[in-house]
Coordinates of C-alpha atoms and ligand atoms in Angstrom, one line a residue:
Chain A
X148 CA 0.0 0.0 0.0
X149 CA 1.6 3.3 -1.1
X150 CA 1.3 6.3 1.3
X151 CA 2.1 10.0 0.7
X152 CA 5.4 9.3 2.5
X153 CA 6.4 7.0 -0.3
X154 CA 6.6 9.5 -3.0
X155 CA 7.9 13.1 -3.3
X156 CA 5.4 15.4 -5.1
X157 CA 6.7 18.7 -6.4
X158 CA 5.6 21.3 -8.9
X159 CA 8.7 22.9 -10.5
X160 CA 9.2 26.5 -9.3
X161 CA 11.4 29.4 -10.5
X162 CA 14.6 27.8 -8.9
X163 CA 14.0 24.5 -10.7
X164 CA 13.8 26.3 -14.0
X165 CA 17.2 27.9 -13.4
X166 CA 18.8 24.5 -13.7
X167 CA 18.2 21.0 -15.0
X168 CA 18.5 17.4 -14.0
X169 CA 19.7 14.9 -16.6
X170 CA 18.4 11.4 -16.0
X171 CA 20.5 8.7 -17.7
X172 CA 19.3 5.2 -18.7
X173 CA 18.9 3.1 -15.6
X174 CA 18.4 6.1 -13.3
X175 CA 15.5 7.7 -11.4
X176 CA 14.9 11.3 -10.5
X177 CA 15.4 11.7 -6.7
X178 CA 15.8 15.4 -5.8
X179 CA 14.9 18.3 -8.1
X180 CA 17.0 21.4 -8.4
X181 CA 15.1 23.3 -5.8
X182 CA 15.6 20.6 -3.1
X183 CA 19.3 20.3 -4.0
X184 CA 19.7 24.1 -3.9
X185 CA 18.1 24.3 -0.4
X186 CA 20.1 21.3 0.8
X187 CA 23.5 22.8 0.0
X188 CA 22.5 26.3 1.3
X189 CA 21.6 24.5 4.5
X190 CA 24.9 22.6 4.5
X191 CA 27.0 25.6 3.8
X192 CA 25.4 27.8 6.5
X193 CA 25.4 24.9 9.0
X194 CA 29.1 24.5 8.8
X195 CA 29.7 28.2 8.9
X196 CA 27.6 28.5 12.0
X197 CA 29.2 25.4 13.5
X198 CA 32.8 26.6 13.0
X199 CA 32.1 30.1 14.1
X200 CA 30.2 28.8 17.1
X201 CA 33.0 26.4 18.1
X202 CA 35.4 29.4 18.6
X203 CA 33.0 30.7 21.2
X204 CA 32.0 27.3 22.6
X205 CA 35.5 26.1 23.7
X206 CA 37.8 29.0 23.1
X207 CA 40.7 27.4 24.8
X208 CA 40.7 24.6 22.3
X209 CA 39.1 26.1 19.2
X210 CA 40.8 29.5 19.2
X211 CA 42.1 28.7 15.7
X212 CA 38.6 29.0 14.3
X213 CA 38.0 32.6 15.1
X214 CA 40.8 34.0 12.9
X215 CA 39.1 32.3 9.9
X216 CA 36.2 34.7 10.4
X217 CA 38.2 37.8 10.9
X218 CA 38.9 37.5 14.7
X219 CA 36.8 37.1 17.8
X220 CA 34.6 40.2 17.5
X221 CA 33.8 39.5 13.9
X222 CA 33.1 35.9 14.6
X223 CA 30.7 36.9 17.3
X224 CA 29.0 39.3 14.9
X225 CA 28.7 36.8 12.1
X226 CA 27.6 33.7 14.0
X227 CA 24.0 34.7 14.6
X228 CA 23.6 35.7 10.9
X229 CA 25.1 32.3 9.7
X230 CA 22.7 30.6 12.1
X231 CA 19.7 32.6 10.9
X232 CA 20.6 31.8 7.3
X233 CA 20.8 28.1 8.2
X234 CA 17.4 28.2 9.9
X235 CA 15.9 30.2 7.0
X236 CA 16.9 27.7 4.3
X237 CA 16.1 24.7 6.5
X238 CA 12.6 26.1 7.1
X239 CA 12.1 26.3 3.3
X240 CA 13.4 22.7 3.1
X241 CA 11.1 21.6 5.9
X242 CA 8.1 23.0 4.0
X243 CA 9.3 21.3 0.8
X244 CA 9.6 18.0 2.6
X245 CA 6.8 18.1 5.0
X246 CA 4.7 15.5 3.2
X247 CA 7.4 12.9 2.7
X248 CA 8.6 13.3 6.3
X249 CA 5.3 12.3 7.8
X250 CA 5.8 9.6 10.4
X251 CA 3.9 6.3 9.4
X252 CA 3.3 3.0 11.1
X253 CA 5.9 1.5 8.8
X254 CA 8.5 3.9 10.3
X255 CA 7.7 2.6 13.8
X256 CA 8.3 -0.9 12.5
X257 CA 11.5 0.1 10.8
X258 CA 12.8 1.5 14.1
X259 CA 12.2 -1.8 15.8
X260 CA 14.6 -3.4 13.4
X261 CA 17.3 -0.8 13.6
X262 CA 19.8 -3.3 14.8
X263 CA 19.5 -5.2 11.5
X264 CA 20.0 -1.9 9.7
X265 CA 23.1 -1.1 11.6
X266 CA 24.7 -4.6 11.3
X267 CA 23.7 -4.8 7.6
X268 CA 22.3 -8.2 8.2
X269 CA 19.8 -7.8 5.3
X270 CA 21.3 -6.9 2.0
X271 CA 18.3 -4.7 1.1
X272 CA 15.9 -2.6 3.1
X273 CA 12.5 -3.9 4.2
X274 CA 10.0 -3.6 1.3
X275 CA 8.0 -1.0 3.3
X276 CA 10.8 1.6 3.2
X277 CA 9.5 4.6 1.3
X278 CA 11.0 7.8 0.0
X279 CA 12.9 8.4 3.3
X280 CA 13.5 5.7 5.9
X281 CA 12.6 6.2 9.5
X282 CA 16.2 7.1 10.4
X283 CA 16.3 9.9 7.9
X284 CA 12.9 11.2 9.2
X285 CA 14.2 11.1 12.8
X286 CA 17.2 13.2 11.8
X287 CA 14.9 15.6 9.9
X288 CA 12.6 16.1 12.9
X289 CA 15.6 16.5 15.2
X290 CA 16.9 19.3 13.1
X291 CA 13.4 20.9 13.0
X292 CA 13.2 21.0 16.8
X293 CA 16.9 21.9 17.1
X294 CA 16.2 24.9 14.9
X295 CA 13.3 26.0 17.0
X296 CA 15.6 25.8 20.1
X297 CA 18.4 27.6 18.3
X298 CA 16.2 30.6 17.3
X299 CA 14.6 31.1 20.7
X300 CA 17.8 30.7 22.7
X301 CA 19.9 32.5 20.1
X302 CA 17.6 35.6 20.1
X303 CA 17.7 35.7 23.9
X304 CA 21.5 35.7 23.9
X305 CA 21.6 38.2 21.1
X306 CA 19.4 40.8 23.0
X307 CA 20.4 40.3 26.6
X308 CA 19.3 43.8 27.5
X309 CA 15.7 42.7 26.9
X310 CA 15.7 39.2 28.3
X311 CA 18.0 39.6 31.4
X312 CA 20.9 37.6 32.8
X313 CA 19.1 34.5 34.1
X314 CA 17.3 33.7 30.8
X315 CA 20.7 34.2 29.0
X316 CA 22.4 31.8 31.3
X317 CA 19.7 29.2 30.7
X318 CA 19.6 29.8 26.9
X319 CA 23.3 29.3 26.7
X320 CA 23.1 25.7 27.9
X321 CA 20.1 24.8 25.7
X322 CA 21.8 26.3 22.7
X323 CA 24.9 24.2 23.3
X324 CA 23.0 21.0 23.9
X325 CA 21.1 21.5 20.6
X326 CA 24.3 22.1 18.8
X327 CA 25.9 18.9 20.3
X328 CA 23.0 16.7 19.3
X329 CA 22.9 18.1 15.8
X330 CA 26.7 17.7 15.4
X331 CA 26.4 14.1 16.6
X332 CA 23.7 13.4 14.0
X333 CA 25.5 15.1 11.1
X334 CA 28.4 12.6 11.4
X335 CA 25.9 9.8 10.7
X336 CA 24.3 11.8 8.0
X337 CA 27.5 12.6 6.1
X338 CA 28.8 9.1 6.5
X339 CA 25.7 7.4 5.3
X340 CA 25.3 9.7 2.3
X341 CA 28.9 9.1 1.2
X342 CA 30.9 6.1 2.3
X343 CA 28.2 4.2 4.2
X344 CA 25.8 3.9 1.3
X345 CA 27.7 4.4 -2.0
X346 CA 25.7 6.0 -4.7
X347 CA 23.7 8.2 -2.4
X348 CA 25.5 11.5 -2.7
X349 CA 24.6 11.6 -6.4
X350 CA 21.0 12.2 -5.2
X351 CA 22.0 15.6 -3.9
X352 CA 24.6 16.5 -6.6
X353 CA 23.2 15.4 -9.9
X354 CA 19.7 14.7 -8.5
X355 CA 19.4 11.1 -9.7
X356 CA 20.0 7.6 -8.3
X357 CA 20.4 4.3 -10.0
X358 CA 17.4 2.0 -10.0
X359 CA 19.5 -0.5 -8.1
X360 CA 20.0 2.1 -5.4
X361 CA 16.3 2.7 -5.3
X362 CA 15.2 -1.0 -4.9
X363 CA 18.0 -1.6 -2.4
X364 CA 17.5 1.4 0.0
X365 CA 13.9 2.6 -0.7
X366 CA 11.9 -0.3 -2.2
X367 CA 8.5 1.2 -1.5
X368 CA 9.5 4.4 -3.3
X369 CA 10.8 2.3 -6.2
X370 CA 7.5 0.5 -6.4
X371 CA 5.5 3.8 -6.2
X372 CA 7.4 5.5 -9.1
X373 CA 8.0 2.5 -11.4
X374 CA 5.0 0.4 -10.6
X375 CA 7.3 -2.6 -10.5
X376 CA 7.9 -5.0 -7.6
X377 CA 11.4 -4.2 -6.2
X378 CA 12.0 -7.9 -5.2
X379 CA 11.2 -9.1 -8.7
X380 CA 13.3 -6.3 -10.3
X381 CA 16.2 -7.3 -8.1
X382 CA 15.8 -11.0 -9.0
X383 CA 15.7 -10.2 -12.7
X384 CA 18.7 -7.9 -12.4
X385 CA 20.6 -10.7 -10.6
X386 CA 19.7 -13.0 -13.5
X387 CA 21.0 -10.6 -16.1
X388 CA 23.3 -8.8 -13.6
X389 CA 22.5 -5.4 -15.4
X390 CA 20.2 -2.6 -14.4
X391 CA 16.9 -2.6 -16.3
X392 CA 17.1 -0.4 -19.4
X393 CA 13.9 1.7 -19.4
X394 CA 13.8 4.5 -16.8
X395 CA 10.4 6.1 -16.1
X396 CA 10.5 9.8 -16.3
X397 CA 8.6 10.6 -13.1
X398 CA 9.5 10.8 -9.5
Chain B
X163 CA 42.1 49.9 30.7
X164 CA 44.9 47.8 31.9
X165 CA 48.2 48.1 33.6
X166 CA 50.0 45.0 32.7
X167 CA 53.4 46.6 33.2
X168 CA 53.2 46.7 37.0
X169 CA 50.5 44.2 38.0
X170 CA 50.9 40.4 37.7
X171 CA 48.1 38.5 36.3
X172 CA 46.5 35.6 38.2
X173 CA 43.6 34.6 36.0
X174 CA 42.7 35.1 32.3
X175 CA 39.3 34.5 30.8
X176 CA 39.1 31.5 28.3
X177 CA 42.8 31.0 28.4
X178 CA 44.4 27.6 27.5
X179 CA 47.0 26.4 29.9
X180 CA 48.5 28.0 33.0
X181 CA 48.8 31.8 33.4
X182 CA 52.4 33.0 33.2
X183 CA 52.2 35.4 36.2
X184 CA 50.3 33.1 38.5
X185 CA 52.1 33.0 41.9
X186 CA 55.3 34.2 40.3
X187 CA 55.6 37.2 42.6
X188 CA 54.4 38.1 46.0
X189 CA 51.6 40.7 45.9
X190 CA 49.3 41.9 48.6
X191 CA 45.5 41.6 48.0
X192 CA 44.0 45.0 47.9
X193 CA 40.6 46.1 49.0
X194 CA 38.4 49.2 49.0
X195 CA 36.3 49.7 52.2
X196 CA 33.0 51.6 51.9
X197 CA 31.5 52.7 55.2
X198 CA 27.9 53.3 54.2
X199 CA 27.2 54.8 57.7
X200 CA 29.4 57.8 57.1
X201 CA 28.6 58.4 53.4
X202 CA 26.8 61.8 53.0
X203 CA 25.9 61.3 49.4
X204 CA 28.0 64.2 48.1
X205 CA 29.0 62.3 44.9
X206 CA 32.6 63.6 45.0
X207 CA 33.6 60.0 44.2
X208 CA 31.4 60.0 41.1
X209 CA 33.0 63.1 39.8
X210 CA 36.5 61.9 40.6
X211 CA 35.8 58.6 38.7
X212 CA 34.6 60.4 35.5
X213 CA 37.5 62.9 35.7
X214 CA 40.3 60.3 36.2
X215 CA 39.0 57.9 33.6
X216 CA 38.4 60.8 31.2
X217 CA 35.0 59.7 30.3
X218 CA 32.6 61.7 28.1
X219 CA 29.6 63.1 30.0
X220 CA 26.2 61.9 28.8
X221 CA 22.7 63.2 29.4
X222 CA 20.8 61.5 32.2
X223 CA 17.3 61.9 33.5
X224 CA 15.7 62.9 36.7
X225 CA 13.7 60.0 38.3
X226 CA 12.5 61.8 41.5
X227 CA 15.5 60.8 43.6
X228 CA 18.9 62.3 44.4
X229 CA 20.6 59.6 42.3
X230 CA 22.6 60.9 39.3
X231 CA 21.0 58.3 37.0
X232 CA 19.1 55.0 37.4
X233 CA 22.1 52.7 36.9
X234 CA 25.8 52.7 36.1
X235 CA 26.7 52.9 32.4
X236 CA 29.6 52.1 30.1
X237 CA 31.0 55.6 30.8
X238 CA 29.7 55.9 34.4
X239 CA 31.2 53.3 36.6
X240 CA 30.5 54.6 40.1
X241 CA 27.1 55.6 41.3
X242 CA 25.7 56.5 44.7
X243 CA 22.5 54.7 45.1
X244 CA 19.9 56.6 47.2
X245 CA 17.4 54.3 48.9
X246 CA 14.6 55.5 51.0
X247 CA 14.0 52.7 53.5
X248 CA 11.0 52.3 55.8
X249 CA 11.6 50.7 59.2
X250 CA 9.1 48.4 60.9
X251 CA 8.1 51.2 63.3
X252 CA 7.2 53.4 60.3
X253 CA 10.2 55.7 60.5
X254 CA 12.5 56.3 57.5
X255 CA 16.1 55.9 56.9
X256 CA 18.0 57.2 53.9
X257 CA 20.5 54.5 52.9
X258 CA 23.2 55.6 50.5
X259 CA 25.5 53.1 48.9
X260 CA 28.4 53.6 46.5
X261 CA 27.7 51.1 43.7
X262 CA 30.5 49.8 41.5
X263 CA 32.3 46.6 40.5
X264 CA 32.9 44.5 43.6
X265 CA 36.1 42.9 42.2
X266 CA 35.0 39.5 43.3
X267 CA 37.6 36.9 44.3
X268 CA 35.7 34.4 42.1
X269 CA 34.5 36.7 39.3
X270 CA 31.4 35.5 37.5
X271 CA 32.2 37.9 34.6
X272 CA 35.6 36.2 34.0
X273 CA 34.1 32.7 34.3
X274 CA 31.4 33.5 31.7
X275 CA 33.7 35.3 29.2
X276 CA 34.5 33.2 26.1
X277 CA 37.3 35.5 24.8
X278 CA 40.9 34.8 25.6
X279 CA 42.3 37.7 27.7
X280 CA 39.2 39.9 27.6
X281 CA 39.0 39.8 31.4
X282 CA 41.9 39.3 33.7
X283 CA 42.3 39.2 37.4
X284 CA 45.6 40.6 38.8
X285 CA 47.3 38.8 41.7
X286 CA 46.3 41.8 43.9
X287 CA 42.6 40.9 43.3
X288 CA 41.6 43.6 40.8
X289 CA 39.4 42.3 38.0
X290 CA 40.0 44.2 34.8
X291 CA 38.5 44.2 31.3
X292 CA 40.8 44.3 28.3
X293 CA 38.6 45.8 25.7
X294 CA 41.0 45.0 22.8
X295 CA 40.2 41.3 23.3
X296 CA 36.5 41.6 24.0
X297 CA 34.2 40.2 21.4
X298 CA 31.1 41.9 22.6
X299 CA 29.0 38.8 23.5
X300 CA 27.9 40.2 26.9
X301 CA 28.1 36.9 28.6
X302 CA 29.9 38.7 31.4
X303 CA 26.7 40.7 32.0
X304 CA 24.9 37.4 32.5
X305 CA 27.7 36.0 34.8
X306 CA 27.9 39.0 37.1
X307 CA 25.8 38.9 40.3
X308 CA 25.9 42.7 40.7
X309 CA 24.8 43.8 37.2
X310 CA 28.1 45.7 36.6
X311 CA 29.5 45.3 33.1
X312 CA 27.9 47.7 30.7
X313 CA 27.8 47.5 26.9
X314 CA 28.7 50.3 24.6
X315 CA 26.7 49.8 21.4
X316 CA 29.1 51.9 19.3
X317 CA 32.3 50.1 20.2
X318 CA 30.6 46.8 20.9
X319 CA 32.7 46.4 24.0
X320 CA 31.9 46.1 27.7
X321 CA 33.3 48.5 30.3
X322 CA 33.3 48.7 34.1
X323 CA 35.2 50.0 37.1
X324 CA 38.9 49.1 37.1
X325 CA 39.5 49.9 40.7
X326 CA 41.9 52.3 39.1
X327 CA 44.3 49.5 38.3
X328 CA 46.5 52.1 36.6
X329 CA 46.8 54.2 39.8
X330 CA 47.1 51.2 42.1
X331 CA 49.9 49.8 39.8
X332 CA 51.8 53.0 40.4
X333 CA 51.3 52.9 44.2
X334 CA 48.4 55.3 44.4
X335 CA 44.9 54.9 45.8
X336 CA 41.9 54.8 43.5
X337 CA 40.6 58.3 42.5
X338 CA 37.3 57.9 44.4
X339 CA 39.2 57.2 47.7
X340 CA 41.2 60.4 47.2
X341 CA 38.1 62.5 46.6
X342 CA 36.0 61.4 49.5
X343 CA 35.6 64.3 52.0
X344 CA 34.2 62.3 55.0
X345 CA 36.7 59.5 55.1
X346 CA 34.0 56.9 54.5
X347 CA 36.2 55.3 51.8
X348 CA 39.4 53.5 52.7
X349 CA 41.9 51.6 50.6
X350 CA 44.6 49.2 51.6
X351 CA 45.3 45.5 51.9
X352 CA 42.4 43.2 52.3
X353 CA 43.5 42.1 55.8
X354 CA 43.8 45.7 57.0
X355 CA 40.5 46.7 55.5
X356 CA 38.7 43.7 57.0
X357 CA 40.2 44.6 60.4
X358 CA 39.1 48.2 60.1
X359 CA 35.6 47.2 58.9
X360 CA 35.0 44.7 61.7
X361 CA 36.2 47.4 64.2
X362 CA 33.8 49.9 62.8
X363 CA 30.9 47.4 62.8
X364 CA 31.4 46.5 66.4
X365 CA 31.6 50.2 67.3
X366 CA 28.2 50.6 65.5
X367 CA 26.8 47.7 67.4
X368 CA 28.1 48.6 70.8
X369 CA 28.2 52.4 70.8
X370 CA 25.7 53.6 68.2
X371 CA 22.9 51.1 68.8
X372 CA 22.9 49.4 65.3
X373 CA 22.5 45.9 66.6
X374 CA 22.6 44.3 63.1
X375 CA 25.6 46.3 61.9
X376 CA 28.1 44.2 60.0
X377 CA 30.5 43.8 57.1
X378 CA 29.5 42.8 53.6
X379 CA 32.1 40.5 52.1
X380 CA 30.0 37.6 50.6
X381 CA 31.7 34.2 50.8
X382 CA 29.5 32.7 48.1
X383 CA 31.9 34.2 45.6
X384 CA 35.0 33.8 47.7
X385 CA 34.7 37.4 49.2
X386 CA 35.1 40.6 47.3
X387 CA 37.9 43.2 47.0
X388 CA 35.3 46.0 47.7
X389 CA 33.6 45.5 51.1
X390 CA 30.9 47.5 52.9
X391 CA 30.1 48.3 56.5
X392 CA 26.3 48.3 56.7
X393 CA 24.0 49.5 59.5
X394 CA 22.0 46.3 58.9
X395 CA 24.1 43.5 57.4
X396 CA 21.2 41.1 57.7
X397 CA 19.3 42.7 54.9
X398 CA 21.7 44.0 52.2
X399 CA 18.9 44.1 49.7
X400 CA 17.6 47.3 51.3
X401 CA 20.7 49.1 50.0
X402 CA 19.5 49.0 46.4
X403 CA 19.6 45.3 45.3
X404 CA 22.7 44.3 47.0
X405 CA 22.3 40.5 47.0
X406 CA 22.7 38.7 50.3
X407 CA 24.1 35.6 48.6
X408 CA 25.5 36.6 45.2
X409 CA 25.8 33.6 42.9
X410 CA 27.3 32.8 39.5
X411 CA 24.8 30.9 37.3
X412 CA 25.6 27.2 37.1
X413 CA 25.8 27.6 33.3
X414 CA 29.1 29.4 33.7
X415 CA 30.6 27.0 36.2
X416 CA 29.3 23.5 36.1
X417 CA 28.1 23.5 32.5
X418 CA 31.0 25.5 31.1
X419 CA 33.9 23.9 32.9
X420 CA 32.7 20.3 33.2
X421 CA 29.9 19.4 30.8
X422 CA 31.0 21.4 27.8
X423 CA 34.2 19.4 27.2
X424 CA 32.4 16.1 28.0
X425 CA 29.5 17.1 25.6
X426 CA 32.0 17.8 22.8
X427 CA 33.6 14.4 23.5
X428 CA 30.2 12.8 23.3
X429 CA 29.4 14.4 20.0
X430 CA 32.8 13.3 18.6
X431 CA 31.8 9.7 19.5
X432 CA 29.5 10.1 16.5
X433 CA 32.6 10.5 14.3
X434 CA 34.4 7.6 15.9
X435 CA 31.2 5.5 15.6
X436 CA 30.8 6.0 11.8
X437 CA 34.5 5.4 11.1
X438 CA 34.3 2.2 13.2
X439 CA 31.1 1.2 11.5
X440 CA 32.8 1.4 8.1
X441 CA 35.8 -0.6 9.4
X442 CA 33.7 -3.3 11.1
X443 CA 30.6 -3.6 9.0
X444 CA 31.4 -1.9 5.7
X445 CA 29.0 -0.1 3.4
X446 CA 25.6 -1.3 2.2
X447 CA 26.0 -1.5 -1.5
X448 CA 23.2 -1.5 -4.0
X449 CA 22.1 -4.9 -5.1
X450 CA 23.0 -7.0 -7.0
X451 CA 26.7 -6.6 -6.1
X452 CA 29.4 -8.7 -7.8
X453 CA 29.6 -12.3 -6.4
X454 CA 31.5 -12.6 -3.1
X455 CA 34.8 -14.5 -3.4
X456 CA 35.5 -15.0 0.3
X457 CA 34.5 -13.6 3.7
X458 CA 37.4 -12.9 6.1
X459 CA 37.5 -14.3 8.7
X460 CA 35.4 -17.3 7.6
X461 CA 32.3 -17.9 9.6
X462 CA 32.6 -20.9 12.1
X463 CA 31.5 -24.2 10.7
X464 CA 27.8 -24.8 11.1
X465 CA 26.7 -27.0 14.1
X466 CA 29.9 -26.4 16.1
X467 CA 30.3 -24.0 19.0
X468 CA 33.6 -22.4 19.6
Ligands
HEM149 C1 29.0 17.4 3.5 C2 27.8 17.3 4.1 C3 26.6 16.7 3.5 C4 26.4 15.7 2.6 C5 27.4 15.0 1.8 C6 25.0 15.5 2.5 C7 24.3 14.6 1.6 C8 23.0 14.3 1.6 C9 22.3 13.5 0.7 C10 23.0 12.6 -0.4 C11 21.0 13.5 0.9 C12 19.9 12.7 0.2 C13 19.6 11.4 0.9 C14 18.5 10.7 0.2 O1 18.2 11.1 -0.9 O2 18.1 9.7 0.7 C15 20.8 14.4 2.0 C16 19.6 14.6 2.6 C17 19.4 15.4 3.7 N1 20.3 16.3 4.2 FE1 22.3 16.3 3.8 N2 24.3 16.3 3.4 C18 25.3 17.1 4.0 C19 25.1 18.0 5.0 C20 23.8 18.3 5.6 C21 23.6 19.2 6.7 C22 24.7 20.0 7.3 C23 22.3 19.2 7.0 C24 21.5 19.9 8.0 C25 22.0 20.4 9.1 C26 21.7 18.2 6.1 C27 20.3 17.9 6.1 C28 19.8 16.9 5.3 C29 18.4 16.4 5.5 C30 17.5 16.9 6.6 C31 18.2 15.5 4.5 C32 16.9 14.7 4.3 C33 16.9 13.5 5.2 C34 18.1 12.6 5.2 O3 18.5 12.1 4.1 O4 18.6 12.4 6.3 N3 22.6 17.7 5.3 N4 22.0 14.9 2.4
SF4_150 S1 31.1 42.6 40.4 FE1 30.6 41.7 38.5 S2 32.0 42.7 37.0 FE2 32.8 43.1 39.1 S3 34.3 41.4 39.3 FE3 32.3 40.7 40.2 S4 31.4 39.6 38.6 FE4 33.0 40.8 37.6
SF4_151 S1 31.3 41.0 26.3 FE1 32.1 40.4 28.3 S2 32.0 38.1 28.2 FE2 31.9 38.9 26.1 S3 34.0 38.9 25.4 FE3 33.6 41.0 26.2 S4 34.3 40.9 28.3 FE4 34.1 38.8 27.6

């Protein structure tokens, strides 16, 4: 049974029309230009905010980060703007992905078998795995709530004259914890989208993935966009040991 | 606002490693004693502070008291607070208190500051801001129990009383001490000032009938290098928000010194985790993959326990 979380529905907007996505034989369209643009703006500003924040977080270790941004005072000036830009682009991304990030009963089942996912004991994902798997959704929602915490606590620290010293002292701890959790998560994110699951980064660079990637990592999505059964497609590919030749042109 | 030439440094904000001057030379702890019972509210000390520190005058506003302005400012470090205080029997007392940085032995401002060298504590106890290193984050404002550091929005730096570290370094008393006409301000070593203060407090208790007279030198922050003689040391709040038990927020002590490094270590476990995952489990590759030649080490033979 296909759900709205199995398939990404998107009407091309002005940013999509600024670029293009070439889909070669044996590939499926995964992320349109708009999604990719937002993702990398998020990525750039996340790391700018992270590095400039580190210089203030543990200055006695990370003092070498502040000169990168023009010294301590400039780093302090820039950090909130990097953070706001990060939150701004992530907010657009959150709106873009709200439908496919909905939590479903399949996701709860996926979480119960997270051990098999980590130990790679199955060679392909469970057939219920849709456009994003439950791990990706968890990360997404962690970032959403992390951004809410960042903005509230960040504004309090930005304008201490208005909020007073006790609120600032509390905000400072929450802001740090939010950053630590997000940093912890990003290691997994970057690993899985590069070394951990080869072929994934292409989804965010060129915007396409191979059909084999799709039936391996997101079988329900594969089924929703091609109409074919992922297990059969895999069995057939095993027989021929080549990807199937006819790519459908839809998401 | 510093005088690094003559004063040795004991503590530096956000500084990696030990401090070069720490314990390297013998230096007496200094202290300013303010006897609120003999202050007449003449504001000579306010003028002396502005004069010596060459600060620009700014407009202020009248708020129905004799106080020069509602609070200290980045260019007004010393303010006599005028408090009209009602006793239980309905009579009034006019409590005047010279309000400025207390030069805490354990300074919350310094603990909160994330900029290397923006706040230093000299071995004589004076806490001094070094504006050239200040990044303008105002965490010191949040760390200070006395609401002392004040932000200048133009320079984006924070300023406060230096206890005239420049004068003290040259063997002089602070400017406010020199200007006081009643002798309610004293300056010397902490031991001497503590002795003088206790003497005066017992005189107030025994001779003048102030049974609760005492010395304000709060031990929650290790004592201060500015101490008060108060007519009523049991309720310092009556002297214009002087906290009975000043405290530094736990964010700038427990969180900053202990959990921050641990938290970072925890986040870095994510990095170690993914590297180890790749080493031990390897990637999940899209299927079908080329046929496996051999798995190393080979799995144990079926049916046998080892
Ligand atoms: C070098 C750094 C990064 C790389 C290589 C990377 C790569 C990717 C890739 C390939 C995808 C698509 C996954 C798929 O289609 O299933 C993706 C999705 C995503 N990215 Fe990134 N990304 C990076 C940094 C970031 C940062 C810094 C953030 C936010 C703080 C972020 C947030 C997301 C989110 C929320 C998704 C969707 C859910 C998910 O796949 O987890 N990414 N990223
Ligand atoms: S009174 Fe405030 S500014 Fe002065 S030393 Fe103490 S904490 Fe720092
Ligand atoms: S504003 Fe205060 S806490 Fe921040 S760098 Fe300057 S002196 Fe340090």
